[in-house]
């Protein structure tokens, strides 16, 4: 990380390890208070502030519990991320891919594995008309190469007919949805971010129709 003056001359520089500890500092430590991944350092405590709680870079964890607790999908409420070597979604810009039926380069909505939507009690568990986080969702992949052949359009080497490849960035999912990766890290689901009715969940997925962008074969 670097800071420059109005003439383009470097006036501050620092490196960080994977847990956010500051290394190789050149300049006044507090000249720039932002730390790794946008965290803001509290000068008095040395802790990093993430809006909802404080992070301790010396231990690689938070000092208070995750406010959403079990909805995070993690059993450790103080954890930073599950794998600091390979996982970080700094700006919420992970690209998520899905092969879907389309019309005029817009995905069709519906309760189908090849449309924009989910199959109740197949893709996601439905209890008394409601759906919950960590109970399934609409399948997506972080890489086209990892999509199964029967879910991949013919133009991309698959067998899915009458479909196209679409992608969406994870920060475009809206407040009602979130991306949850599987343990392998390449596949995941777009799931409800909170308990809601199945109808609201399907409606939230449908609202992504114009946010999914078509992908051209390379």
mmCIF file of C-alpha atoms in Angstrom:
data_model
loop_
_atom_site.group_PDB
_atom_site.id
_atom_site.type_symbol
_atom_site.label_atom_id
_atom_site.label_comp_id
_atom_site.label_asym_id
_atom_site.label_seq_id
_atom_site.Cartn_x
_atom_site.Cartn_y
_atom_site.Cartn_z
ATOM 1 C CA UNK A 1 0.000 0.000 0.000
ATOM 2 C CA UNK A 2 1.320 3.451 -0.894
ATOM 3 C CA UNK A 3 0.381 7.118 -0.534
ATOM 4 C CA UNK A 4 1.490 9.931 -2.818
ATOM 5 C CA UNK A 5 1.525 13.721 -2.613
ATOM 6 C CA UNK A 6 0.121 16.097 -5.230
ATOM 7 C CA UNK A 7 3.340 15.804 -7.244
ATOM 8 C CA UNK A 8 3.150 12.024 -7.485
ATOM 9 C CA UNK A 9 5.975 11.494 -5.012
ATOM 10 C CA UNK A 10 5.632 8.517 -2.614
ATOM 11 C CA UNK A 11 5.272 9.789 0.968
ATOM 12 C CA UNK A 12 4.149 6.607 2.745
ATOM 13 C CA UNK A 13 4.425 2.868 2.101
ATOM 14 C CA UNK A 14 3.698 -0.385 3.932
ATOM 15 C CA UNK A 15 3.290 -4.084 3.229
ATOM 16 C CA UNK A 16 0.954 -6.501 5.024
ATOM 17 C CA UNK A 17 0.986 -10.194 5.792
ATOM 18 C CA UNK A 18 -2.086 -12.377 5.225
ATOM 19 C CA UNK A 19 -3.543 -11.427 8.623
ATOM 20 C CA UNK A 20 -3.092 -7.683 8.165
ATOM 21 C CA UNK A 21 0.025 -7.107 10.276
ATOM 22 C CA UNK A 22 1.907 -4.092 8.947
ATOM 23 C CA UNK A 23 5.387 -4.774 7.551
ATOM 24 C CA UNK A 24 8.200 -2.705 6.000
ATOM 25 C CA UNK A 25 6.685 0.625 7.033
ATOM 26 C CA UNK A 26 8.150 3.763 5.468
ATOM 27 C CA UNK A 27 6.734 6.927 7.022
ATOM 28 C CA UNK A 28 4.473 7.787 9.969
ATOM 29 C CA UNK A 29 2.276 4.788 10.824
ATOM 30 C CA UNK A 30 -0.839 6.913 11.343
ATOM 31 C CA UNK A 31 -0.343 9.038 8.213
ATOM 32 C CA UNK A 32 -2.614 6.462 6.559
ATOM 33 C CA UNK A 33 -4.976 4.731 8.978
ATOM 34 C CA UNK A 34 -6.478 2.321 6.463
ATOM 35 C CA UNK A 35 -5.171 -1.205 6.738
ATOM 36 C CA UNK A 36 -5.422 -4.407 4.741
ATOM 37 C CA UNK A 37 -8.783 -4.937 2.977
ATOM 38 C CA UNK A 38 -9.999 -1.457 3.910
ATOM 39 C CA UNK A 39 -9.926 -1.915 7.667
ATOM 40 C CA UNK A 40 -9.418 1.258 9.748
ATOM 41 C CA UNK A 41 -6.895 1.187 12.580
ATOM 42 C CA UNK A 42 -7.820 2.488 16.017
ATOM 43 C CA UNK A 43 -4.662 4.333 17.100
ATOM 44 C CA UNK A 44 -5.267 3.818 20.837
ATOM 45 C CA UNK A 45 -5.886 0.064 20.773
ATOM 46 C CA UNK A 46 -4.067 -1.001 17.606
ATOM 47 C CA UNK A 47 -7.183 -2.919 16.561
ATOM 48 C CA UNK A 48 -8.699 -2.720 13.082
ATOM 49 C CA UNK A 49 -12.263 -1.520 12.749
ATOM 50 C CA UNK A 50 -14.642 -3.209 10.297
ATOM 51 C CA UNK A 51 -17.760 -1.135 10.988
ATOM 52 C CA UNK A 52 -19.528 -3.822 13.036
ATOM 53 C CA UNK A 53 -16.629 -5.131 15.129
ATOM 54 C CA UNK A 54 -12.894 -4.987 15.793
ATOM 55 C CA UNK A 55 -10.219 -7.235 14.303
ATOM 56 C CA UNK A 56 -6.904 -8.150 15.963
ATOM 57 C CA UNK A 57 -4.156 -8.703 13.350
ATOM 58 C CA UNK A 58 -1.854 -10.264 15.949
ATOM 59 C CA UNK A 59 -4.227 -13.222 16.341
ATOM 60 C CA UNK A 60 -5.827 -13.205 12.895
ATOM 61 C CA UNK A 61 -9.332 -13.015 14.338
ATOM 62 C CA UNK A 62 -12.051 -10.706 15.603
ATOM 63 C CA UNK A 63 -12.343 -9.876 19.303
ATOM 64 C CA UNK A 64 -16.151 -9.958 19.230
ATOM 65 C CA UNK A 65 -18.634 -12.383 17.718
ATOM 66 C CA UNK A 66 -20.054 -12.093 14.222
ATOM 67 C CA UNK A 67 -23.347 -10.193 14.691
ATOM 68 C CA UNK A 68 -25.159 -12.514 12.270
ATOM 69 C CA UNK A 69 -23.819 -15.587 14.141
ATOM 70 C CA UNK A 70 -24.974 -18.862 12.532
ATOM 71 C CA UNK A 71 -26.301 -17.064 9.447
ATOM 72 C CA UNK A 72 -22.666 -16.602 8.413
ATOM 73 C CA UNK A 73 -22.381 -20.330 7.733
ATOM 74 C CA UNK A 74 -19.321 -20.525 9.999
ATOM 75 C CA UNK A 75 -19.111 -22.284 13.355
ATOM 76 C CA UNK A 76 -16.374 -19.933 14.602
ATOM 77 C CA UNK A 77 -18.024 -16.560 15.237
ATOM 78 C CA UNK A 78 -14.614 -14.896 15.660
ATOM 79 C CA UNK A 79 -13.025 -16.121 12.424
ATOM 80 C CA UNK A 80 -11.702 -13.782 9.744
ATOM 81 C CA UNK A 81 -12.073 -15.980 6.645
ATOM 82 C CA UNK A 82 -11.841 -19.737 6.275
ATOM 83 C CA UNK A 83 -8.632 -19.629 4.190
ATOM 84 C CA UNK A 84 -6.502 -16.483 4.214
ATOM 85 C CA UNK A 85 -4.200 -17.873 1.513
ATOM 86 C CA UNK A 86 -6.925 -18.408 -1.069
ATOM 87 C CA UNK A 87 -10.097 -16.579 -0.005
ATOM 88 C CA UNK A 88 -10.861 -12.881 -0.006
ATOM 89 C CA UNK A 89 -13.752 -11.056 -1.667
ATOM 90 C CA UNK A 90 -12.495 -7.552 -0.989
ATOM 91 C CA UNK A 91 -14.888 -5.607 -3.194
ATOM 92 C CA UNK A 92 -17.640 -8.212 -3.575
ATOM 93 C CA UNK A 93 -16.631 -8.673 -7.194
ATOM 94 C CA UNK A 94 -16.473 -12.433 -7.505
ATOM 95 C CA UNK A 95 -17.841 -13.476 -10.896
ATOM 96 C CA UNK A 96 -20.493 -16.193 -10.722
ATOM 97 C CA UNK A 97 -21.417 -18.207 -13.824
ATOM 98 C CA UNK A 98 -24.552 -20.167 -14.749
ATOM 99 C CA UNK A 99 -25.873 -21.671 -17.982
ATOM 100 C CA UNK A 100 -29.540 -20.715 -18.518
ATOM 101 C CA UNK A 101 -32.273 -20.652 -21.121
ATOM 102 C CA UNK A 102 -32.489 -17.216 -22.679
ATOM 103 C CA UNK A 103 -34.403 -14.863 -24.894
ATOM 104 C CA UNK A 104 -32.723 -11.824 -26.436
ATOM 105 C CA UNK A 105 -29.644 -12.454 -24.280
ATOM 106 C CA UNK A 106 -31.690 -12.274 -21.075
ATOM 107 C CA UNK A 107 -32.064 -15.370 -18.862
ATOM 108 C CA UNK A 108 -35.559 -16.809 -18.542
ATOM 109 C CA UNK A 109 -37.023 -17.128 -15.061
ATOM 110 C CA UNK A 110 -38.643 -20.295 -13.757
ATOM 111 C CA UNK A 111 -38.467 -23.189 -11.309
ATOM 112 C CA UNK A 112 -35.924 -25.099 -13.365
ATOM 113 C CA UNK A 113 -32.266 -26.094 -13.216
ATOM 114 C CA UNK A 114 -31.634 -24.260 -16.495
ATOM 115 C CA UNK A 115 -33.513 -21.044 -15.706
ATOM 116 C CA UNK A 116 -33.199 -18.169 -13.266
ATOM 117 C CA UNK A 117 -34.849 -19.695 -10.223
ATOM 118 C CA UNK A 118 -34.868 -22.750 -7.973
ATOM 119 C CA UNK A 119 -36.757 -26.006 -7.711
ATOM 120 C CA UNK A 120 -38.464 -26.050 -4.294
ATOM 121 C CA UNK A 121 -37.265 -28.890 -2.062
ATOM 122 C CA UNK A 122 -34.746 -29.886 -4.723
ATOM 123 C CA UNK A 123 -32.385 -26.932 -4.886
ATOM 124 C CA UNK A 124 -33.474 -25.469 -1.560
ATOM 125 C CA UNK A 125 -35.444 -26.762 1.415
ATOM 126 C CA UNK A 126 -38.843 -25.156 1.933
ATOM 127 C CA UNK A 127 -40.440 -25.259 5.393
ATOM 128 C CA UNK A 128 -43.994 -23.962 5.750
ATOM 129 C CA UNK A 129 -43.549 -21.835 2.663
ATOM 130 C CA UNK A 130 -40.305 -20.265 3.878
ATOM 131 C CA UNK A 131 -36.637 -20.647 2.938
ATOM 132 C CA UNK A 132 -33.570 -20.068 5.084
ATOM 133 C CA UNK A 133 -29.849 -19.378 4.721
ATOM 134 C CA UNK A 134 -27.591 -22.452 4.632
ATOM 135 C CA UNK A 135 -30.338 -24.699 3.253
ATOM 136 C CA UNK A 136 -29.523 -24.590 -0.468
ATOM 137 C CA UNK A 137 -30.059 -22.174 -3.316
ATOM 138 C CA UNK A 138 -29.511 -21.532 -7.008
ATOM 139 C CA UNK A 139 -26.378 -23.242 -8.281
ATOM 140 C CA UNK A 140 -23.545 -21.092 -9.694
ATOM 141 C CA UNK A 141 -19.840 -21.594 -10.368
ATOM 142 C CA UNK A 142 -16.837 -19.316 -10.040
ATOM 143 C CA UNK A 143 -15.308 -20.825 -13.175
ATOM 144 C CA UNK A 144 -16.918 -21.922 -16.451
ATOM 145 C CA UNK A 145 -14.480 -24.838 -16.604
ATOM 146 C CA UNK A 146 -15.971 -26.317 -13.424
ATOM 147 C CA UNK A 147 -19.571 -26.327 -14.653
ATOM 148 C CA UNK A 148 -20.832 -29.884 -15.371
ATOM 149 C CA UNK A 149 -21.276 -30.674 -19.065
ATOM 150 C CA UNK A 150 -25.068 -31.049 -18.823
ATOM 151 C CA UNK A 151 -25.301 -27.563 -17.259
ATOM 152 C CA UNK A 152 -22.996 -25.952 -19.826
ATOM 153 C CA UNK A 153 -24.154 -24.527 -23.196
ATOM 154 C CA UNK A 154 -22.978 -26.302 -26.341
ATOM 155 C CA UNK A 155 -20.882 -23.276 -27.349
ATOM 156 C CA UNK A 156 -18.822 -23.808 -24.204
ATOM 157 C CA UNK A 157 -18.256 -27.520 -24.752
ATOM 158 C CA UNK A 158 -21.322 -28.746 -22.886
ATOM 159 C CA UNK A 159 -24.548 -30.490 -23.836
ATOM 160 C CA UNK A 160 -27.112 -27.963 -22.583
ATOM 161 C CA UNK A 161 -29.278 -27.027 -25.575
ATOM 162 C CA UNK A 162 -31.018 -23.706 -26.179
ATOM 163 C CA UNK A 163 -29.132 -21.971 -23.406
ATOM 164 C CA UNK A 164 -26.429 -19.351 -22.991
ATOM 165 C CA UNK A 165 -23.719 -18.672 -20.447
ATOM 166 C CA UNK A 166 -24.352 -15.819 -18.043
ATOM 167 C CA UNK A 167 -22.330 -14.184 -15.293
ATOM 168 C CA UNK A 168 -23.017 -11.820 -12.430
ATOM 169 C CA UNK A 169 -20.742 -10.119 -9.916
ATOM 170 C CA UNK A 170 -21.418 -11.007 -6.306
ATOM 171 C CA UNK A 171 -21.918 -7.381 -5.295
ATOM 172 C CA UNK A 172 -24.935 -7.176 -7.619
ATOM 173 C CA UNK A 173 -27.018 -9.735 -5.717
ATOM 174 C CA UNK A 174 -28.868 -7.184 -3.583
ATOM 175 C CA UNK A 175 -29.742 -7.254 0.107
ATOM 176 C CA UNK A 176 -31.969 -10.350 -0.021
ATOM 177 C CA UNK A 177 -29.381 -12.660 -1.562
ATOM 178 C CA UNK A 178 -25.814 -13.719 -0.969
ATOM 179 C CA UNK A 179 -23.286 -16.101 -2.486
ATOM 180 C CA UNK A 180 -22.173 -19.061 -0.413
ATOM 181 C CA UNK A 181 -19.278 -21.151 -1.725
ATOM 182 C CA UNK A 182 -19.035 -24.895 -1.201
ATOM 183 C CA UNK A 183 -16.047 -26.329 0.628
ATOM 184 C CA UNK A 184 -14.215 -26.868 -2.669
ATOM 185 C CA UNK A 185 -14.401 -23.119 -3.251
ATOM 186 C CA UNK A 186 -15.313 -23.314 -6.954
ATOM 187 C CA UNK A 187 -19.047 -24.046 -6.793
ATOM 188 C CA UNK A 188 -21.704 -22.495 -4.627
ATOM 189 C CA UNK A 189 -25.249 -21.220 -4.438
ATOM 190 C CA UNK A 190 -27.044 -17.899 -4.442
ATOM 191 C CA UNK A 191 -29.048 -18.304 -1.264
ATOM 192 C CA UNK A 192 -31.399 -16.124 0.798
ATOM 193 C CA UNK A 193 -29.499 -13.781 3.098
ATOM 194 C CA UNK A 194 -32.207 -14.123 5.779
ATOM 195 C CA UNK A 195 -35.358 -16.158 6.403
ATOM 196 C CA UNK A 196 -38.045 -15.230 3.873
ATOM 197 C CA UNK A 197 -40.952 -16.699 1.964
ATOM 198 C CA UNK A 198 -40.225 -18.863 -1.058
ATOM 199 C CA UNK A 199 -42.124 -16.340 -3.173
ATOM 200 C CA UNK A 200 -39.899 -13.477 -2.007
ATOM 201 C CA UNK A 201 -36.779 -15.538 -2.652
ATOM 202 C CA UNK A 202 -37.891 -16.439 -6.179
ATOM 203 C CA UNK A 203 -38.814 -12.808 -6.786
ATOM 204 C CA UNK A 204 -35.364 -11.701 -5.592
ATOM 205 C CA UNK A 205 -33.714 -14.156 -7.982
ATOM 206 C CA UNK A 206 -35.936 -12.924 -10.805
ATOM 207 C CA UNK A 207 -34.845 -9.364 -10.072
ATOM 208 C CA UNK A 208 -31.351 -10.390 -11.192
ATOM 209 C CA UNK A 209 -32.594 -10.971 -14.734
ATOM 210 C CA UNK A 210 -31.025 -7.823 -16.170
ATOM 211 C CA UNK A 211 -27.978 -7.998 -13.910
ATOM 212 C CA UNK A 212 -26.826 -11.310 -15.353
ATOM 213 C CA UNK A 213 -24.704 -10.572 -18.429
ATOM 214 C CA UNK A 214 -24.238 -12.971 -21.333
ATOM 215 C CA UNK A 215 -20.769 -14.410 -21.883
ATOM 216 C CA UNK A 216 -19.350 -14.959 -25.364
ATOM 217 C CA UNK A 217 -17.331 -18.136 -26.071
ATOM 218 C CA UNK A 218 -13.615 -17.432 -26.314
#
